[in-house]
Structures are given as structure tokens and as C-alpha cells.
mmCIF file of C-alpha atoms in Angstrom:
data_model
loop_
_atom_site.group_PDB
_atom_site.id
_atom_site.type_symbol
_atom_site.label_atom_id
_atom_site.label_comp_id
_atom_site.label_asym_id
_atom_site.label_seq_id
_atom_site.Cartn_x
_atom_site.Cartn_y
_atom_site.Cartn_z
ATOM 1 C CA MET A 1 -76.490 -19.640 9.513
ATOM 2 C CA ASP A 2 -72.438 -19.147 9.701
ATOM 3 C CA ILE A 3 -71.133 -18.491 5.956
ATOM 4 C CA SER A 4 -72.488 -18.131 2.643
ATOM 5 C CA VAL A 5 -70.312 -18.604 0.051
ATOM 6 C CA VAL A 6 -70.919 -16.772 -3.275
ATOM 7 C CA ILE A 7 -69.520 -18.467 -6.389
ATOM 8 C CA PRO A 8 -69.973 -16.111 -9.868
ATOM 9 C CA LEU A 9 -69.102 -18.410 -12.772
ATOM 10 C CA PHE A 10 -68.950 -18.439 -16.608
ATOM 11 C CA ASN A 11 -68.420 -21.711 -18.696
ATOM 12 C CA GLU A 12 -67.141 -23.728 -15.609
ATOM 13 C CA GLU A 13 -68.596 -27.202 -16.000
ATOM 14 C CA GLU A 14 -65.527 -29.115 -15.242
ATOM 15 C CA SER A 15 -64.781 -27.518 -12.231
ATOM 16 C CA ILE A 16 -68.250 -26.960 -10.355
ATOM 17 C CA PRO A 17 -68.609 -30.710 -8.785
ATOM 18 C CA GLU A 18 -64.943 -30.889 -7.471
ATOM 19 C CA LEU A 19 -65.186 -27.183 -5.967
ATOM 20 C CA TYR A 20 -68.495 -28.047 -4.206
ATOM 21 C CA SER A 21 -67.142 -31.500 -2.977
ATOM 22 C CA TRP A 22 -64.081 -29.470 -1.499
ATOM 23 C CA ILE A 23 -66.256 -26.919 0.201
ATOM 24 C CA GLU A 24 -68.503 -29.481 1.654
ATOM 25 C CA ARG A 25 -65.510 -31.272 3.135
ATOM 26 C CA VAL A 26 -64.040 -28.111 4.652
ATOM 27 C CA MET A 27 -67.223 -27.070 6.065
ATOM 28 C CA ASN A 28 -68.471 -30.496 7.515
ATOM 29 C CA ASN A 29 -64.835 -31.153 8.994
ATOM 30 C CA ASN A 30 -65.314 -27.476 10.916
ATOM 31 C CA GLY A 31 -69.072 -28.065 11.789
ATOM 32 C CA PHE A 32 -70.098 -24.889 10.058
ATOM 33 C CA THR A 33 -73.774 -24.341 9.130
ATOM 34 C CA TYR A 34 -73.314 -22.866 5.622
ATOM 35 C CA GLU A 35 -74.880 -22.293 2.077
ATOM 36 C CA VAL A 36 -73.115 -22.067 -1.419
ATOM 37 C CA ILE A 37 -74.654 -19.610 -3.857
ATOM 38 C CA PHE A 38 -73.616 -20.128 -7.523
ATOM 39 C CA VAL A 39 -74.543 -17.235 -9.891
ATOM 40 C CA ASN A 40 -74.152 -18.505 -13.375
ATOM 41 C CA ASP A 41 -73.537 -15.399 -15.239
ATOM 42 C CA GLY A 42 -74.806 -16.469 -18.504
ATOM 43 C CA SER A 43 -72.909 -19.758 -19.086
ATOM 44 C CA THR A 44 -73.255 -21.787 -22.582
ATOM 45 C CA ASP A 45 -72.152 -24.688 -21.323
ATOM 46 C CA ARG A 46 -73.687 -27.432 -18.974
ATOM 47 C CA SER A 47 -72.772 -25.149 -16.143
ATOM 48 C CA TRP A 48 -76.552 -24.725 -14.759
ATOM 49 C CA GLN A 49 -77.535 -28.242 -15.245
ATOM 50 C CA LEU A 50 -74.863 -29.163 -12.903
ATOM 51 C CA ILE A 51 -75.870 -26.825 -10.235
ATOM 52 C CA GLU A 52 -79.340 -27.889 -10.537
ATOM 53 C CA GLU A 53 -78.217 -31.487 -9.858
ATOM 54 C CA LEU A 54 -76.221 -30.325 -7.056
ATOM 55 C CA GLN A 55 -79.275 -28.503 -5.377
ATOM 56 C CA GLU A 56 -81.383 -31.772 -5.705
ATOM 57 C CA LYS A 57 -79.073 -33.619 -3.657
ATOM 58 C CA HIS A 58 -77.910 -30.882 -1.299
ATOM 59 C CA SER A 59 -80.342 -28.200 0.188
ATOM 60 C CA CYS A 60 -77.616 -25.780 1.155
ATOM 61 C CA VAL A 61 -77.003 -25.090 -2.666
ATOM 62 C CA LYS A 62 -78.713 -22.360 -4.451
ATOM 63 C CA GLY A 63 -78.694 -21.014 -7.739
ATOM 64 C CA ILE A 64 -79.370 -17.784 -9.750
ATOM 65 C CA LYS A 65 -79.253 -18.027 -13.502
ATOM 66 C CA PHE A 66 -78.844 -14.622 -15.779
ATOM 67 C CA ARG A 67 -80.436 -14.995 -19.074
ATOM 68 C CA ARG A 68 -76.960 -13.418 -20.653
ATOM 69 C CA ASN A 69 -73.528 -12.628 -19.784
ATOM 70 C CA TYR A 70 -73.565 -9.488 -17.677
ATOM 71 C CA GLY A 71 -70.079 -9.821 -15.754
ATOM 72 C CA LYS A 72 -68.554 -10.783 -12.382
ATOM 73 C CA SER A 73 -69.817 -7.474 -10.569
ATOM 74 C CA PRO A 74 -73.762 -8.202 -11.202
ATOM 75 C CA ALA A 75 -73.008 -11.636 -10.352
ATOM 76 C CA LEU A 76 -71.473 -10.439 -7.006
ATOM 77 C CA TYR A 77 -74.434 -8.015 -6.625
ATOM 78 C CA CYS A 78 -77.234 -10.609 -6.918
ATOM 79 C CA GLY A 79 -75.300 -13.181 -4.613
ATOM 80 C CA PHE A 80 -74.788 -10.488 -1.998
ATOM 81 C CA ASP A 81 -78.510 -9.658 -2.051
ATOM 82 C CA LYS A 82 -79.501 -13.523 -1.459
ATOM 83 C CA ALA A 83 -76.716 -14.218 1.125
ATOM 84 C CA ALA A 84 -77.851 -15.320 4.574
ATOM 85 C CA GLY A 85 -74.490 -15.966 6.481
ATOM 86 C CA ASP A 86 -73.087 -14.339 8.998
ATOM 87 C CA VAL A 87 -69.728 -14.044 7.170
ATOM 88 C CA VAL A 88 -70.254 -14.117 3.314
ATOM 89 C CA ILE A 89 -67.400 -15.518 1.221
ATOM 90 C CA THR A 90 -66.617 -15.009 -2.281
ATOM 91 C CA MET A 91 -64.298 -17.151 -4.617
ATOM 92 C CA ASP A 92 -63.747 -18.024 -8.242
ATOM 93 C CA ALA A 93 -65.159 -21.359 -9.681
ATOM 94 C CA ASP A 94 -61.958 -22.469 -11.354
ATOM 95 C CA LEU A 95 -60.381 -23.921 -8.400
ATOM 96 C CA GLN A 96 -57.645 -21.250 -8.494
ATOM 97 C CA ASP A 97 -58.940 -20.274 -5.094
ATOM 98 C CA SER A 98 -58.669 -22.897 -2.208
ATOM 99 C CA PRO A 99 -61.767 -23.450 -0.010
ATOM 100 C CA ASP A 100 -59.201 -24.660 2.674
ATOM 101 C CA GLU A 101 -58.387 -20.944 3.479
ATOM 102 C CA ILE A 102 -62.306 -20.732 4.711
ATOM 103 C CA PRO A 103 -61.807 -21.486 8.378
ATOM 104 C CA GLU A 104 -58.964 -18.893 8.912
ATOM 105 C CA LEU A 105 -60.944 -16.209 7.062
ATOM 106 C CA TYR A 106 -64.140 -16.934 8.922
ATOM 107 C CA ARG A 107 -62.091 -16.427 12.001
ATOM 108 C CA MET A 108 -60.644 -13.350 11.331
ATOM 109 C CA ILE A 109 -64.041 -11.638 10.778
ATOM 110 C CA THR A 110 -65.497 -13.340 13.757
ATOM 111 C CA VAL A 111 -62.528 -13.479 16.413
ATOM 112 C CA ASP A 112 -60.195 -10.829 15.021
ATOM 113 C CA GLY A 113 -63.025 -8.083 14.127
ATOM 114 C CA PHE A 114 -62.127 -7.604 10.642
ATOM 115 C CA ASP A 115 -64.833 -6.386 8.546
ATOM 116 C CA LEU A 116 -63.236 -7.433 4.979
ATOM 117 C CA VAL A 117 -60.314 -9.518 4.660
ATOM 118 C CA SER A 118 -58.681 -9.898 1.108
ATOM 119 C CA GLY A 119 -56.621 -12.702 -0.246
ATOM 120 C CA TYR A 120 -53.240 -12.232 -1.185
ATOM 121 C CA LYS A 121 -51.869 -14.511 -3.934
ATOM 122 C CA GLN A 122 -48.304 -13.841 -3.047
ATOM 123 C CA LYS A 123 -47.232 -16.775 -5.484
ATOM 124 C CA ARG A 124 -49.426 -16.483 -8.662
ATOM 125 C CA TYR A 125 -49.538 -19.169 -11.547
ATOM 126 C CA ASP A 126 -50.702 -16.741 -13.876
ATOM 127 C CA PRO A 127 -48.662 -15.809 -17.140
ATOM 128 C CA LEU A 128 -46.598 -12.718 -17.321
ATOM 129 C CA SER A 129 -49.486 -10.672 -19.616
ATOM 130 C CA LYS A 130 -51.811 -10.680 -16.095
ATOM 131 C CA THR A 131 -49.303 -10.451 -13.385
ATOM 132 C CA ILE A 132 -47.365 -7.672 -14.663
ATOM 133 C CA PRO A 133 -50.371 -5.471 -15.136
ATOM 134 C CA THR A 134 -51.784 -6.631 -11.966
ATOM 135 C CA LYS A 135 -48.981 -5.036 -9.909
ATOM 136 C CA LEU A 136 -48.969 -1.861 -11.640
ATOM 137 C CA PHE A 137 -53.100 -1.861 -11.000
ATOM 138 C CA ASN A 138 -52.675 -2.773 -7.312
ATOM 139 C CA ALA A 139 -49.945 -0.288 -6.743
ATOM 140 C CA THR A 140 -52.336 2.540 -8.312
ATOM 141 C CA ALA A 141 -55.246 1.309 -6.446
ATOM 142 C CA ARG A 142 -53.354 1.466 -2.893
ATOM 143 C CA LYS A 143 -52.344 5.344 -3.556
ATOM 144 C CA VAL A 144 -55.500 6.234 -4.593
ATOM 145 C CA SER A 145 -57.905 4.371 -2.150
ATOM 146 C CA GLY A 146 -55.379 4.928 0.773
ATOM 147 C CA ILE A 147 -55.584 1.212 1.629
ATOM 148 C CA LYS A 148 -51.755 0.682 2.100
ATOM 149 C CA ASN A 149 -52.068 -2.835 3.368
ATOM 150 C CA LEU A 150 -53.731 -4.304 0.730
ATOM 151 C CA HIS A 151 -51.474 -6.042 -2.031
ATOM 152 C CA ASP A 152 -54.260 -7.998 -4.233
ATOM 153 C CA PHE A 153 -57.121 -5.785 -4.603
ATOM 154 C CA ASN A 154 -58.678 -7.902 -7.246
ATOM 155 C CA CYS A 155 -58.190 -11.432 -5.691
ATOM 156 C CA GLY A 156 -61.525 -13.523 -6.047
ATOM 157 C CA LEU A 157 -60.853 -14.963 -2.266
ATOM 158 C CA LYS A 158 -62.601 -12.525 0.030
ATOM 159 C CA ALA A 159 -64.577 -12.735 3.456
ATOM 160 C CA TYR A 160 -66.875 -9.967 4.538
ATOM 161 C CA ARG A 161 -68.915 -9.496 7.543
ATOM 162 C CA LYS A 162 -72.667 -9.514 6.440
ATOM 163 C CA ASP A 163 -73.234 -5.795 6.973
ATOM 164 C CA VAL A 164 -70.727 -4.762 4.619
ATOM 165 C CA VAL A 165 -72.060 -6.899 1.362
ATOM 166 C CA LYS A 166 -75.388 -5.481 2.596
ATOM 167 C CA SER A 167 -74.348 -1.939 2.467
ATOM 168 C CA ILE A 168 -71.890 -1.754 -0.588
ATOM 169 C CA GLU A 169 -73.305 -1.434 -4.542
ATOM 170 C CA VAL A 170 -71.270 -3.524 -6.733
ATOM 171 C CA TYR A 171 -71.933 -2.527 -10.391
ATOM 172 C CA GLY A 172 -70.238 -2.265 -14.079
ATOM 173 C CA GLU A 173 -67.035 -3.876 -13.216
ATOM 174 C CA MET A 174 -66.479 -2.546 -9.750
ATOM 175 C CA HIS A 175 -65.758 -5.928 -7.832
ATOM 176 C CA ARG A 176 -61.939 -4.958 -8.396
ATOM 177 C CA TYR A 177 -62.664 -2.286 -5.800
ATOM 178 C CA ILE A 178 -65.092 -3.709 -2.901
ATOM 179 C CA PRO A 179 -62.352 -2.818 -0.427
ATOM 180 C CA TYR A 180 -62.486 0.657 -1.646
ATOM 181 C CA LEU A 181 -66.540 0.595 -1.533
ATOM 182 C CA ALA A 182 -66.439 -0.639 1.729
ATOM 183 C CA LYS A 183 -64.122 1.963 3.277
ATOM 184 C CA ASN A 184 -66.189 4.698 1.504
ATOM 185 C CA ALA A 185 -69.283 3.038 3.174
ATOM 186 C CA GLY A 186 -67.641 3.405 6.879
ATOM 187 C CA PHE A 187 -65.909 -0.153 7.269
ATOM 188 C CA GLU A 188 -62.325 0.565 7.847
ATOM 189 C CA LYS A 189 -61.043 -2.492 9.448
ATOM 190 C CA ILE A 190 -59.609 -3.998 6.368
ATOM 191 C CA GLY A 191 -57.264 -6.994 6.703
ATOM 192 C CA GLU A 192 -55.263 -9.288 4.631
ATOM 193 C CA LYS A 193 -54.349 -12.621 4.397
ATOM 194 C CA ILE A 194 -51.696 -14.739 2.291
ATOM 195 C CA VAL A 195 -53.991 -17.288 0.441
ATOM 196 C CA HIS A 196 -52.404 -20.396 -1.552
ATOM 197 C CA HIS A 197 -52.853 -19.877 -5.620
ATOM 198 C CA GLN A 198 -53.452 -22.984 -7.819
ATOM 199 C CA ALA A 199 -52.825 -23.147 -11.436
ATOM 200 C CA ARG A 200 -55.732 -23.447 -13.508
ATOM 201 C CA LYS A 201 -56.804 -27.076 -13.724
ATOM 202 C CA TYR A 202 -59.628 -26.990 -16.507
ATOM 203 C CA GLY A 203 -59.922 -24.815 -19.446
ATOM 204 C CA LYS A 204 -58.821 -21.306 -19.733
ATOM 205 C CA THR A 205 -59.284 -17.972 -17.900
ATOM 206 C CA LYS A 206 -62.280 -15.976 -19.052
ATOM 207 C CA PHE A 207 -60.875 -12.654 -17.893
ATOM 208 C CA GLY A 208 -58.025 -11.831 -20.009
ATOM 209 C CA GLY A 209 -56.679 -9.242 -22.584
ATOM 210 C CA LEU A 210 -55.506 -5.621 -22.219
ATOM 211 C CA ASN A 211 -59.066 -4.272 -21.823
ATOM 212 C CA ARG A 212 -59.049 -5.508 -18.112
ATOM 213 C CA PHE A 213 -55.902 -3.293 -17.395
ATOM 214 C CA PHE A 214 -57.493 -0.097 -19.291
ATOM 215 C CA ASN A 215 -60.863 -0.596 -17.735
ATOM 216 C CA GLY A 216 -59.631 -1.070 -14.351
ATOM 217 C CA TYR A 217 -57.903 2.315 -14.314
ATOM 218 C CA LEU A 218 -60.973 3.941 -15.690
ATOM 219 C CA ASP A 219 -63.020 2.412 -13.086
ATOM 220 C CA LEU A 220 -60.513 3.633 -10.243
ATOM 221 C CA ILE A 221 -60.913 7.112 -11.764
ATOM 222 C CA SER A 222 -64.656 6.848 -11.525
ATOM 223 C CA LEU A 223 -64.561 5.475 -7.993
ATOM 224 C CA TRP A 224 -62.118 8.037 -6.975
ATOM 225 C CA PHE A 225 -64.508 11.007 -8.296
ATOM 226 C CA LEU A 226 -67.758 9.627 -7.026
ATOM 227 C CA SER A 227 -66.471 9.091 -3.825
ATOM 228 C CA LYS A 228 -64.900 12.715 -3.383
ATOM 229 C CA PHE A 229 -67.738 14.575 -5.596
ATOM 230 C CA GLY A 230 -70.376 11.922 -6.060
ATOM 231 C CA VAL A 231 -72.626 13.383 -3.406
ATOM 232 C CA LYS A 232 -71.919 17.252 -4.197
ATOM 233 C CA PRO A 233 -70.863 17.365 -7.777
ATOM 234 C CA MET A 234 -71.268 21.446 -7.327
ATOM 235 C CA HIS A 235 -67.968 21.326 -5.198
ATOM 236 C CA ILE A 236 -66.059 20.379 -8.248
ATOM 237 C CA PHE A 237 -67.939 21.665 -11.155
ATOM 238 C CA GLY A 238 -69.266 24.996 -9.724
ATOM 239 C CA PHE A 239 -65.876 25.879 -8.200
ATOM 240 C CA LEU A 240 -64.161 25.474 -11.359
ATOM 241 C CA GLY A 241 -66.862 27.169 -13.503
ATOM 242 C CA SER A 242 -66.696 30.165 -10.932
ATOM 243 C CA ILE A 243 -63.223 30.461 -11.182
ATOM 244 C CA MET A 244 -63.001 30.281 -14.875
ATOM 245 C CA PHE A 245 -65.834 32.781 -15.419
ATOM 246 C CA ILE A 246 -64.152 35.310 -13.127
ATOM 247 C CA LEU A 247 -60.968 34.987 -14.887
ATOM 248 C CA GLY A 248 -62.913 35.550 -18.207
ATOM 249 C CA PHE A 249 -64.509 38.319 -16.922
ATOM 250 C CA ILE A 250 -61.303 40.084 -15.443
ATOM 251 C CA ALA A 251 -59.354 39.557 -18.839
ATOM 252 C CA THR A 252 -62.393 41.065 -20.961
ATOM 253 C CA GLY A 253 -62.547 43.915 -18.494
ATOM 254 C CA VAL A 254 -58.924 44.457 -18.853
ATOM 255 C CA ILE A 255 -58.992 44.508 -22.719
ATOM 256 C CA GLY A 256 -61.845 47.187 -22.362
ATOM 257 C CA ILE A 257 -60.169 49.435 -19.681
ATOM 258 C CA HIS A 258 -56.772 49.349 -22.119
ATOM 259 C CA LYS A 259 -58.786 50.295 -25.018
ATOM 260 C CA LEU A 260 -60.538 53.115 -23.150
ATOM 261 C CA TYR A 261 -57.395 54.324 -21.493
ATOM 262 C CA ASP A 262 -55.965 54.434 -25.228
ATOM 263 C CA MET A 263 -58.800 56.299 -26.395
ATOM 264 C CA TYR A 264 -58.447 58.828 -23.514
ATOM 265 C CA CYS A 265 -54.834 59.465 -24.302
ATOM 266 C CA GLY A 266 -55.181 59.614 -27.868
ATOM 267 C CA ASN A 267 -53.056 56.748 -28.608
ATOM 268 C CA ASN A 268 -53.484 54.209 -31.727
ATOM 269 C CA TYR A 269 -55.958 51.709 -30.511
ATOM 270 C CA ARG A 270 -57.761 48.793 -32.489
ATOM 271 C CA LEU A 271 -61.222 47.342 -32.159
ATOM 272 C CA ILE A 272 -61.670 44.678 -29.043
ATOM 273 C CA THR A 273 -62.981 42.350 -31.531
ATOM 274 C CA ASP A 274 -59.385 42.279 -33.426
ATOM 275 C CA SER A 275 -57.580 41.183 -30.325
ATOM 276 C CA PRO A 276 -57.183 37.349 -29.793
ATOM 277 C CA TYR A 277 -57.478 38.039 -26.144
ATOM 278 C CA PHE A 278 -60.836 39.187 -26.420
ATOM 279 C CA TYR A 279 -61.816 35.814 -27.821
ATOM 280 C CA ILE A 280 -59.602 33.716 -25.351
ATOM 281 C CA ALA A 281 -61.200 35.417 -22.404
ATOM 282 C CA LEU A 282 -64.954 35.123 -24.248
ATOM 283 C CA THR A 283 -64.297 31.252 -24.360
ATOM 284 C CA THR A 284 -62.958 31.014 -20.751
ATOM 285 C CA MET A 285 -66.473 32.718 -19.792
ATOM 286 C CA ILE A 286 -68.435 30.349 -21.785
ATOM 287 C CA LEU A 287 -66.857 27.348 -20.429
ATOM 288 C CA GLY A 288 -67.193 28.640 -17.054
ATOM 289 C CA THR A 289 -70.460 29.077 -17.305
ATOM 290 C CA GLN A 290 -71.213 25.589 -18.686
ATOM 291 C CA LEU A 291 -68.920 23.801 -15.935
ATOM 292 C CA PHE A 292 -71.291 25.620 -13.357
ATOM 293 C CA LEU A 293 -74.334 24.714 -15.107
ATOM 294 C CA THR A 294 -72.886 20.885 -15.338
ATOM 295 C CA GLY A 295 -72.608 21.129 -11.615
ATOM 296 C CA PHE A 296 -75.904 22.337 -10.888
ATOM 297 C CA LEU A 297 -77.804 19.840 -12.983
ATOM 298 C CA GLY A 298 -75.542 17.232 -11.387
ATOM 299 C CA GLU A 299 -77.049 18.101 -8.130
ATOM 300 C CA LEU A 300 -80.539 17.774 -9.400
ATOM 301 C CA ILE A 301 -80.064 14.414 -11.024
ATOM 302 C CA SER A 302 -79.781 11.247 -8.936
ATOM 303 C CA ARG A 303 -76.755 9.278 -10.033
ATOM 304 C CA ASN A 304 -78.355 6.209 -8.855
ATOM 305 C CA SER A 305 -80.092 5.292 -11.905
ATOM 306 C CA PRO A 306 -83.131 2.746 -10.920
ATOM 307 C CA GLU A 307 -82.123 0.553 -14.037
ATOM 308 C CA ARG A 308 -78.506 0.268 -13.229
ATOM 309 C CA ASN A 309 -78.797 -3.097 -11.172
ATOM 310 C CA ASN A 310 -81.592 -4.535 -13.151
ATOM 311 C CA TYR A 311 -80.453 -7.738 -14.417
ATOM 312 C CA GLN A 312 -82.486 -10.660 -16.156
ATOM 313 C CA ILE A 313 -82.888 -13.494 -13.994
ATOM 314 C CA GLU A 314 -84.148 -16.135 -15.990
ATOM 315 C CA LYS A 315 -84.449 -19.078 -12.767
ATOM 316 C CA GLU A 316 -83.603 -19.005 -9.046
ATOM 317 C CA ILE A 317 -83.221 -22.422 -7.042
#
């Protein structure tokens, strides 16, 4: 099979029939063999009924229905798991991503040899409340990830070599950083394509608010830390803990030696416990010990929780 199109959606009943017809027309015009996987992320409208109706008429349509709303990353994770195409393409269901981009994205993967191609919505039709935070977020993501050629990490329209989606784990809200996840997995040929961005035709955006902005930065910090120290947490916690303990121990020794020196010389002296520096040094030793133990326990506890990607799927077609 040439292409798997994975479409996560939440309450997009108006756009589903039009989106599928558009995808079908593009695929048939280019002679692709394909499947379209709709992942219904707990929609409360008629989205799932429409997916079932499409599946009855078209064997290439597949559907996954979550019992409740989990988010875009879990939807992509389950869609990637079922994808069988040599090239996997993701797009949003709101008709803001154009299926006409599919042939060129496919060519960039299969001919140009990219592992991943991310869309770049150079001209956007989003409100300023989304575009300004997006620019700041992308600038930070480029700096932290080291992927300098991407301008839009969060664009829903992306193309992947099949090996990529089968090698990465998308959880929580990590869909924003799939290029970074792919890079960490060893897929370094990451490209970008300027894509057409259309104004929303039906309803309103399901992903808004300041929480996107703050959660995005928190996820980026988490991903950076896991990529650097996730496998060996002792390298950071053990190192910092050891440094703090040694500094605290030396400081305590200096305080004690200073008192013994005053006693030996007959100078006035006070109890060690009367000195605030003693408590600062002692606290530093305690914190150092705790950091060291944190690193040690982190080595023992697997960060891959067996329940992290356990989503309640009500139905598959």
C-alpha cells in the first residue's frame, strides 16, 4: 500500500464527508493505493456515524473510536499503530489542510529520501491569539531541538516514512514535537514544505487558549530532559547531588577546623551550632544526598509506564 492517511478528529461532522471526497479524488487522480484512518477522539456529535457510513461504502476507510476525549497525541499514536502504508500522512479534519499537497509530500519521502516532511503554513488564517504564541513557540523549539530548518513544528500536515511512525512513541501532548522525537530516534533527514492553509470552513477551533502556549513549553522542557538524561538520570541527579554533598561537607569541615584553631590559640569562639553557616552547609549535604538518591531511584524505575498508552477504544471498523 502506498499511503496511509491518519486523521484525528473531535466534533467535525460537517467536514468529514467533504474531506474524504477530496482525499479520494486526489488519490484516484494519482493512482495511489491508500487507506484513510479516522480516529474519533470522543466526539459528541455525529462524527462516528458518518465514519461508519463512509466505511460501508468505501473499503479503504478505517475508523477508531475512543470512549472519551484523550487528545491529539493519543489519537495519532493509535492511528500510527494501525497504519500499513509505506508513507503515512497526517492532517487535521477541519479542512484547513489541503489534500492536494499529498502527491508532493509522497514524492519528497519516496524520491527525495526524506524520513519526515513537515508542512509550513507560511500564510495563516488563524487569529493573532494563535499566530503570535505559535511564532514564539516555534523559535524556542528550533533552538532546543536543533532542527533549524523547520518553521512550523505544530503543523498537522506531515508525511512520514513508515519506519518513523513505528519507531516513535507519541503520548500526552507530544504531537507538537514529532520531528524532535523522530530526530532522537535516529531519523535525521527532516524536510519542510510550504503548504496552503485554508480558513476554517465549519465551526470553530477545538484547540485554543493560553494553555496551549504554556503546555507546549512544559512539554518541550520534558522532552529535552528525557532526550538528554531520560536513559541515565544518574548522570544529572547523581552529579548535582555529589557536588552539593561535597561542597556541604567541605564547608562543615572548614567551620569545624576554624573552631579548633580558635580553641588551640585561646581565641574567643562559639558553638558550631550557633553559626548560620553550619546549617547552610548541613542543608546542602542533605539536599545533595536527596538528589543522589533521586538519580539512583530513577535508574531503577523504568520511565515507560505500562499504562501510559492504554486508551479505551470503544470500537474499530
